């Protein structure tokens, strides 16, 4: 069994003639973890003919584990001629895969599941990037950055600055190694010198994770030295800025309503059936592509926005370098509609939107975390014996599809181990217990909305897990004599 990359596809191949029929080794080696930002991907397989015709496979089965091999679930079955499975991840996380075959005699091979044949990390979230800066002297600027990401791509951190309003972007030299030797430090500082005449400056940074998601941070520093760190434009936001790809010639690129788990709320100014692209920052970037560029080039790129569904429009920003991205800073939470207006070097192009025109892209700015509360945790009885019934309450106007994750710990401070992730917001989950479950556990509930805001609730008192089954046996019998209305025990 081996792995083979194929563009954005993930490949799991099986050489059935070489698979052992017995138990797997006690300490199997794990395959390399593959990271992807795509929640849907293909797992092709190849079956080589076995030497024994009786072992000829008639069916291929794909098993998946979302708890690192503690539990395995049959995900799909396919005939040998199908040659691939399609897998859809319900939530971000690490998934293990194993292929088994059912032969003509009805035997599953291998008989037991040992090591996984494929490990995939599904990561659809961008790294959170917080960037601050201050002018320490008239020609010196000090910056500080903090990154939240568990799977950073080595050497992917880049920081640039430019003099406002439209100076060229210049690279800032940064130390690529932190004290632990990590190639992409999660926090750091740098100082750089400005050139003569550079006053107000804008700073931007970007960093990538191993799945290919890119996080952005921005800061703006004034011309005069400041006594303390100047707040970054993203400092007040929980997750920094977000980049969104748009193409004025193609139009909107947001997730269709029928692909989301939650129903669409009614929002004034938002057309029925439209679902905005949600972000949890007042500061974000819009990347764009321009089609049909002639010999005069691009003369002007301007972003127009509306707050009332296209009844009124105003200009938000001009792209001085005409290459993007457009940096957008909005005033508050809410729904915004945007159009990018482009003209060529001769002044020919689209006109600014007028009253009644609809936006090409809808953006929802949501800075509010979902409410989340664990209501109870009780052991099940009857048909639910051997399970812990966890009940919760969660609410948000823009809940993500399958937004709920549950975890547990033996201490209130963690570390937290996964129970289940990618759950629908049903308010109830029956967790199968086993002999490895501690007798006292604390529970953690995480609820995520479409913008990436995370509501968290942790229990302050532990839940007691008692899986013992008391038994009783009769050890003796004694006769009792009755005298009148009184009973007399005879010893």
XYZ file of C-alpha atoms in Angstrom:
491
model
C 0.000 0.000 0.000
C 1.503 3.357 -0.971
C 0.684 6.979 -1.678
C 1.015 8.865 -4.908
C 0.177 12.565 -5.417
C -1.892 13.436 -8.497
C -2.412 17.200 -8.861
C -4.988 18.133 -6.185
C -6.163 14.525 -5.929
C -5.116 12.159 -3.185
C -4.328 8.618 -4.172
C -4.474 5.448 -2.071
C -3.313 2.380 -3.959
C -3.546 -1.177 -2.693
C -1.419 -4.099 -3.800
C -3.688 -6.839 -2.547
C -1.379 -9.689 -3.429
C 1.122 -8.419 -0.854
C -1.311 -7.575 1.974
C -1.064 -9.901 4.982
C -4.217 -11.775 5.908
C -3.411 -11.821 9.624
C -3.185 -9.093 12.264
C -1.064 -6.035 11.611
C 2.292 -5.591 13.321
C 2.184 -4.379 16.932
C 3.910 -1.085 16.118
C 3.076 -0.239 12.496
C 4.659 2.791 10.889
C 2.337 5.606 9.881
C 2.278 7.064 6.373
C 3.145 10.695 5.849
C 0.351 13.146 6.692
C -1.008 14.900 3.589
C -2.643 18.296 4.097
C -5.373 19.661 1.838
C -7.743 22.623 1.967
C -10.309 20.751 -0.122
C -13.009 19.005 1.964
C -13.971 16.817 -1.014
C -11.378 14.675 -2.764
C -10.966 11.415 -4.631
C -9.186 8.318 -3.334
C -8.314 6.127 -6.325
C -7.306 2.511 -5.753
C -5.658 -0.216 -7.793
C -6.155 -3.923 -7.235
C -3.537 -6.317 -8.565
C -4.765 -9.875 -9.312
C -3.936 -12.305 -6.479
C -2.087 -15.564 -7.111
C -4.986 -17.574 -5.649
C -8.170 -17.192 -7.790
C -10.295 -17.851 -4.678
C -9.047 -14.565 -3.306
C -10.182 -12.592 -6.340
C -11.803 -9.419 -4.902
C -15.392 -8.706 -5.865
C -15.866 -5.611 -3.698
C -13.617 -2.878 -2.347
C -14.441 -1.210 0.969
C -13.156 2.112 2.287
C -12.877 2.535 6.052
C -12.276 5.867 7.754
C -11.301 6.940 11.258
C -11.532 10.496 12.574
C -9.976 9.706 15.971
C -6.551 8.419 14.859
C -7.513 4.778 14.618
C -9.453 4.407 17.887
C -12.627 3.666 15.949
C -13.106 2.696 12.296
C -16.243 3.158 10.225
C -17.174 1.641 6.885
C -17.520 4.688 4.659
C -18.245 3.282 1.201
C -18.291 0.154 -0.961
C -17.406 -0.066 -4.647
C -16.880 -2.682 -7.344
C -13.289 -3.280 -8.356
C -13.896 -1.650 -11.735
C -14.877 1.682 -10.130
C -11.224 2.377 -9.272
C -11.862 5.268 -6.889
C -13.872 6.552 -3.934
C -15.101 10.106 -3.420
C -14.737 11.326 0.159
C -16.384 14.374 1.724
C -15.095 15.581 5.097
C -17.790 16.893 7.409
C -15.317 19.077 9.301
C -11.662 19.991 9.486
C -9.444 17.394 11.107
C -7.177 14.408 10.553
C -8.664 11.425 8.737
C -7.184 7.926 8.447
C -8.139 5.583 5.620
C -7.861 1.836 5.059
C -8.929 -0.222 2.052
C -10.243 -3.781 2.485
C -11.561 -6.225 -0.114
C -14.281 -8.826 -0.043
C -13.368 -11.896 -2.102
C -15.486 -14.568 -3.780
C -15.494 -16.730 -0.678
C -16.909 -13.908 1.445
C -13.658 -13.203 3.284
C -12.550 -9.680 4.146
C -8.881 -9.001 3.521
C -7.039 -7.984 5.557
C -9.038 -9.619 8.345
C -8.170 -6.904 10.863
C -7.383 -3.223 10.464
C -3.868 -2.281 11.419
C -2.027 0.833 10.342
C -3.767 3.301 8.009
C -2.853 3.345 4.341
C -3.460 7.071 4.049
C -3.557 10.003 6.484
C -5.146 13.266 5.351
C -5.381 16.549 7.219
C -8.376 18.583 6.026
C -7.742 22.228 6.877
C -10.015 24.849 5.319
C -9.170 27.727 7.689
C -6.628 30.429 6.985
C -3.884 31.133 9.549
C -4.819 33.995 11.902
C -2.245 36.766 11.430
C -2.039 39.748 13.825
C 0.382 42.510 12.827
C 1.235 45.704 14.760
C 3.737 48.463 14.123
C 5.098 51.684 15.573
C 7.568 54.353 14.549
C 10.316 54.358 17.198
C 12.402 57.078 15.574
C 11.795 59.401 12.681
C 13.301 56.867 10.258
C 12.829 53.586 12.155
C 9.756 51.361 12.306
C 9.317 48.424 14.680
C 6.809 45.677 13.906
C 5.479 42.717 15.876
C 3.502 39.753 14.564
C 1.588 36.847 16.077
C 0.317 33.847 14.113
C -2.230 31.240 15.190
C -1.869 28.090 13.111
C -1.056 24.473 14.001
C 0.370 23.485 10.613
C 2.451 26.384 9.305
C 4.286 25.984 6.034
C 8.039 26.484 6.557
C 9.537 29.723 5.228
C 6.151 31.050 4.086
C 6.161 34.238 6.177
C 6.527 37.440 4.161
C 6.205 41.058 5.359
C 6.267 44.149 3.135
C 5.681 47.864 3.525
C 4.971 50.800 1.266
C 4.786 54.558 1.661
C 1.274 55.901 1.339
C -0.618 56.609 -0.762
C 0.774 54.522 -3.633
C 4.448 53.731 -3.122
C 5.876 50.395 -4.309
C 5.822 47.445 -1.923
C 9.236 46.687 -0.375
C 10.310 43.534 1.430
C 11.076 43.649 5.170
C 13.983 41.485 6.324
C 12.856 39.077 9.063
C 14.532 36.304 11.032
C 13.305 33.022 9.524
C 14.195 31.003 12.628
C 12.653 31.358 16.077
C 14.231 30.216 19.353
C 12.904 26.692 18.827
C 14.351 26.460 15.327
C 10.967 26.677 13.594
C 11.324 27.879 10.016
C 8.174 30.008 10.321
C 8.078 31.641 13.773
C 4.596 32.108 15.226
C 5.625 35.376 16.883
C 8.446 37.785 16.277
C 9.730 41.318 15.943
C 11.626 43.223 13.294
C 12.885 46.761 12.789
C 13.571 48.433 9.466
C 14.735 51.824 8.291
C 12.658 54.111 6.099
C 13.964 55.979 3.125
C 14.101 59.795 3.069
C 10.695 61.317 2.450
C 8.663 58.273 3.497
C 5.910 59.419 5.885
C 2.780 57.402 6.606
C 3.314 53.771 5.681
C 1.191 50.661 5.254
C 2.488 47.233 6.294
C 1.152 43.903 5.097
C 2.145 40.330 5.852
C 1.119 36.900 4.697
C 1.780 33.349 5.838
C 0.600 29.958 4.577
C -0.208 26.633 6.170
C 0.667 23.204 4.810
C -2.802 22.867 3.259
C -2.297 25.967 1.105
C -4.479 28.414 3.056
C -2.986 31.915 3.245
C -3.518 34.318 6.158
C -3.017 38.069 5.917
C -2.224 40.842 8.385
C -2.124 44.613 7.971
C -0.981 47.651 9.948
C -0.651 51.358 9.279
C 1.980 53.580 10.908
C 1.882 57.352 11.036
C 4.696 59.746 10.209
C 5.466 60.694 13.839
C 7.077 58.466 16.496
C 4.554 56.985 18.943
C 5.096 56.323 22.685
C 3.672 52.801 22.441
C 2.768 50.203 19.834
C 0.369 51.542 17.245
C -2.616 49.258 16.858
C -2.736 47.227 13.736
C -5.773 47.622 11.568
C -6.577 44.018 12.451
C -5.788 44.206 16.166
C -9.426 44.533 17.238
C -10.514 41.651 15.082
C -10.405 38.063 16.317
C -9.010 36.479 13.162
C -7.308 39.212 11.139
C -8.009 39.957 7.518
C -9.388 37.564 4.935
C -8.575 37.431 1.237
C -11.386 36.661 -1.189
C -10.910 35.861 -4.854
C -13.254 37.695 -7.206
C -13.321 38.258 -10.938
C -15.376 41.177 -12.233
C -15.897 39.430 -15.582
C -17.117 36.220 -13.954
C -19.094 37.695 -11.077
C -19.801 36.425 -7.601
C -18.005 33.448 -6.125
C -19.637 32.561 -2.860
C -21.031 29.324 -1.539
C -24.456 28.490 -2.894
C -27.322 28.349 -0.427
C -28.050 24.696 -1.109
C -24.496 23.803 -0.047
C -24.935 25.209 3.460
C -26.391 23.446 6.463
C -28.207 26.384 8.051
C -31.187 28.228 6.626
C -30.670 31.740 5.329
C -31.627 34.503 7.764
C -33.712 37.392 6.505
C -31.428 40.412 6.108
C -32.678 43.836 4.934
C -31.125 44.697 1.564
C -30.001 41.129 0.827
C -31.932 39.544 -2.061
C -33.823 36.368 -1.249
C -31.688 33.267 -1.735
C -28.372 35.130 -1.674
C -25.779 33.997 0.863
C -22.917 36.389 1.570
C -19.306 35.340 2.061
C -18.827 35.752 5.811
C -15.667 37.177 7.393
C -14.846 37.956 11.017
C -12.868 41.134 10.391
C -13.659 44.705 9.450
C -10.477 44.632 7.384
C -10.150 42.242 4.452
C -8.654 41.949 0.988
C -10.327 41.439 -2.369
C -8.189 39.842 -5.050
C -9.342 40.311 -8.618
C -8.471 39.313 -12.177
C -9.052 41.524 -15.190
C -9.902 39.957 -18.536
C -9.341 41.368 -22.049
C -6.477 43.756 -21.289
C -5.513 45.754 -24.379
C -2.290 47.528 -25.387
C -3.089 50.580 -23.209
C -3.149 48.379 -20.104
C -5.277 48.999 -17.046
C -5.793 52.649 -16.221
C -8.017 52.592 -13.115
C -9.373 50.034 -10.659
C -12.006 51.264 -8.191
C -14.075 49.413 -5.614
C -17.678 50.516 -5.057
C -19.859 49.338 -2.188
C -23.448 49.458 -0.972
C -25.126 48.869 2.406
C -28.737 48.882 1.198
C -28.815 46.258 -1.546
C -27.759 48.576 -4.367
C -30.019 51.578 -3.699
C -27.047 53.804 -2.889
C -23.378 53.331 -3.760
C -20.102 54.917 -2.673
C -16.470 54.494 -3.638
C -14.480 52.527 -1.056
C -10.956 52.494 -2.456
C -8.727 52.826 -5.510
C -6.051 50.278 -6.336
C -2.986 52.416 -6.970
C -0.834 49.625 -8.431
C -3.779 48.215 -10.470
C -2.683 44.662 -9.647
C -4.462 44.039 -6.353
C -5.305 43.098 -3.799
C -7.824 45.745 -2.786
C -7.658 46.465 0.937
C -11.140 47.163 2.333
C -11.864 48.614 5.775
C -15.562 48.810 6.734
C -17.072 50.622 9.683
C -19.115 47.941 11.437
C -20.768 44.552 11.308
C -23.345 43.983 8.614
C -23.913 43.011 4.984
C -21.961 44.806 2.257
C -22.263 44.532 -1.514
C -19.289 45.293 -3.784
C -18.491 45.916 -7.436
C -15.069 46.362 -9.013
C -15.045 48.945 -11.809
C -12.127 48.797 -14.259
C -11.142 51.085 -17.143
C -8.229 50.820 -19.570
C -5.407 53.259 -20.132
C -7.530 55.199 -22.624
C -10.351 55.649 -20.100
C -12.703 53.054 -21.613
C -14.416 50.623 -19.287
C -17.355 50.004 -17.019
C -19.211 52.897 -15.433
C -19.732 53.209 -11.663
C -22.846 51.391 -10.425
C -26.065 53.394 -10.190
C -29.077 53.074 -7.925
C -30.806 49.747 -8.487
C -27.707 47.887 -9.722
C -26.944 44.681 -7.825
C -23.488 43.923 -6.399
C -21.198 41.296 -7.914
C -20.188 40.092 -4.453
C -21.877 40.091 -1.056
C -19.722 40.189 2.085
C -21.046 39.684 5.614
C -18.929 41.086 8.454
C -19.661 39.183 11.666
C -17.594 39.801 14.809
C -19.971 38.062 17.232
C -19.177 34.605 18.582
C -21.935 31.977 18.652
C -23.515 31.277 22.033
C -22.604 27.838 23.352
C -23.548 26.031 26.565
C -23.384 22.415 27.704
C -26.696 21.684 29.433
C -26.129 18.179 30.780
C -24.079 14.997 30.475
C -25.718 11.776 31.671
C -25.082 8.109 31.082
C -27.628 6.458 28.833
C -29.959 3.645 29.841
C -31.782 0.878 27.983
C -30.984 1.190 24.243
C -28.429 3.911 24.989
C -26.581 2.042 27.740
C -22.824 2.395 27.407
C -23.099 5.929 26.021
C -22.750 9.374 27.533
C -25.653 11.593 26.462
C -24.326 15.144 26.036
C -26.893 17.920 25.604
C -26.092 21.496 24.599
C -27.571 24.769 23.414
C -25.985 26.794 20.586
C -27.234 29.702 18.547
C -25.989 32.169 15.949
C -27.516 33.957 12.979
C -24.797 32.570 10.687
C -24.012 29.112 12.058
C -21.713 27.082 9.823
C -22.776 23.764 8.337
C -22.167 21.031 10.949
C -20.716 23.600 13.382
C -20.410 21.621 16.625
C -17.343 19.886 18.092
C -17.099 18.090 21.430
C -13.979 17.135 23.394
C -13.044 15.972 26.879
C -10.210 16.204 29.376
C -9.310 14.711 32.753
C -8.478 18.205 34.051
C -10.316 21.535 33.596
C -7.210 23.032 31.946
C -6.863 20.357 29.251
C -5.329 18.932 27.135
C -8.589 18.317 25.255
C -9.129 15.100 23.329
C -11.752 14.869 20.547
C -15.101 13.194 21.128
C -16.727 14.148 17.824
C -16.476 16.984 15.312
C -18.564 18.231 12.411
C -21.809 17.573 14.278
C -25.103 19.118 13.284
C -26.600 21.476 15.841
C -29.157 18.961 17.118
C -28.460 19.747 20.775
C -27.728 16.124 21.633
C -24.994 13.538 21.049
C -24.698 9.970 22.357
C -20.988 9.266 22.861
C -19.995 5.565 22.904
C -17.865 4.853 25.980
C -15.135 2.233 26.279
C -12.805 0.969 28.973
C -10.301 3.723 28.203
C -12.710 6.504 29.191
C -11.647 8.091 32.532
C -14.059 7.933 35.458
C -14.213 11.731 35.771
C -14.055 14.008 32.736
C -14.564 17.665 31.881
C -16.357 18.529 28.649
C -15.707 21.249 26.058
C -18.173 22.479 23.436
C -17.040 24.469 20.389
C -19.515 26.099 17.984
C -18.309 27.819 14.816
C -20.143 30.249 12.552
C -19.592 30.866 8.830
C -17.270 33.789 9.532
C -14.958 31.629 11.654
C -15.988 32.996 15.053
C -15.769 30.312 17.725
C -18.056 30.049 20.752
C -16.632 27.849 23.519
C -18.066 26.442 26.738
C -16.189 24.234 29.206
C -17.764 22.526 32.189
C -16.452 23.554 35.603
C -17.556 20.328 37.312
C -16.544 16.882 36.062
C -19.002 14.317 34.776
C -18.708 10.956 36.541
C -18.486 7.897 34.309
C -19.509 4.682 36.085
C -19.517 1.674 33.764
C -19.659 -0.938 36.516
C -22.727 -3.188 36.614
C -23.589 -4.127 40.241
C -24.547 -7.761 40.781
C -26.177 -9.443 43.755
C -26.268 -13.006 45.118
C -28.360 -14.497 47.924
C -26.014 -15.736 50.623
C -28.432 -17.110 53.276
C -32.049 -17.714 54.270
C -33.672 -17.595 57.749
C -37.186 -18.713 58.746
C -39.466 -16.201 60.460
C -42.248 -17.269 62.916
C -45.398 -15.181 63.224
C -46.949 -14.692 66.675
C -50.154 -12.721 66.492
C -49.433 -9.629 64.491
C -45.722 -9.720 65.274
C -43.039 -11.539 63.374
C -40.331 -13.226 65.449
C -37.015 -14.088 63.843
C -35.640 -17.434 65.019
C -31.893 -17.507 65.349
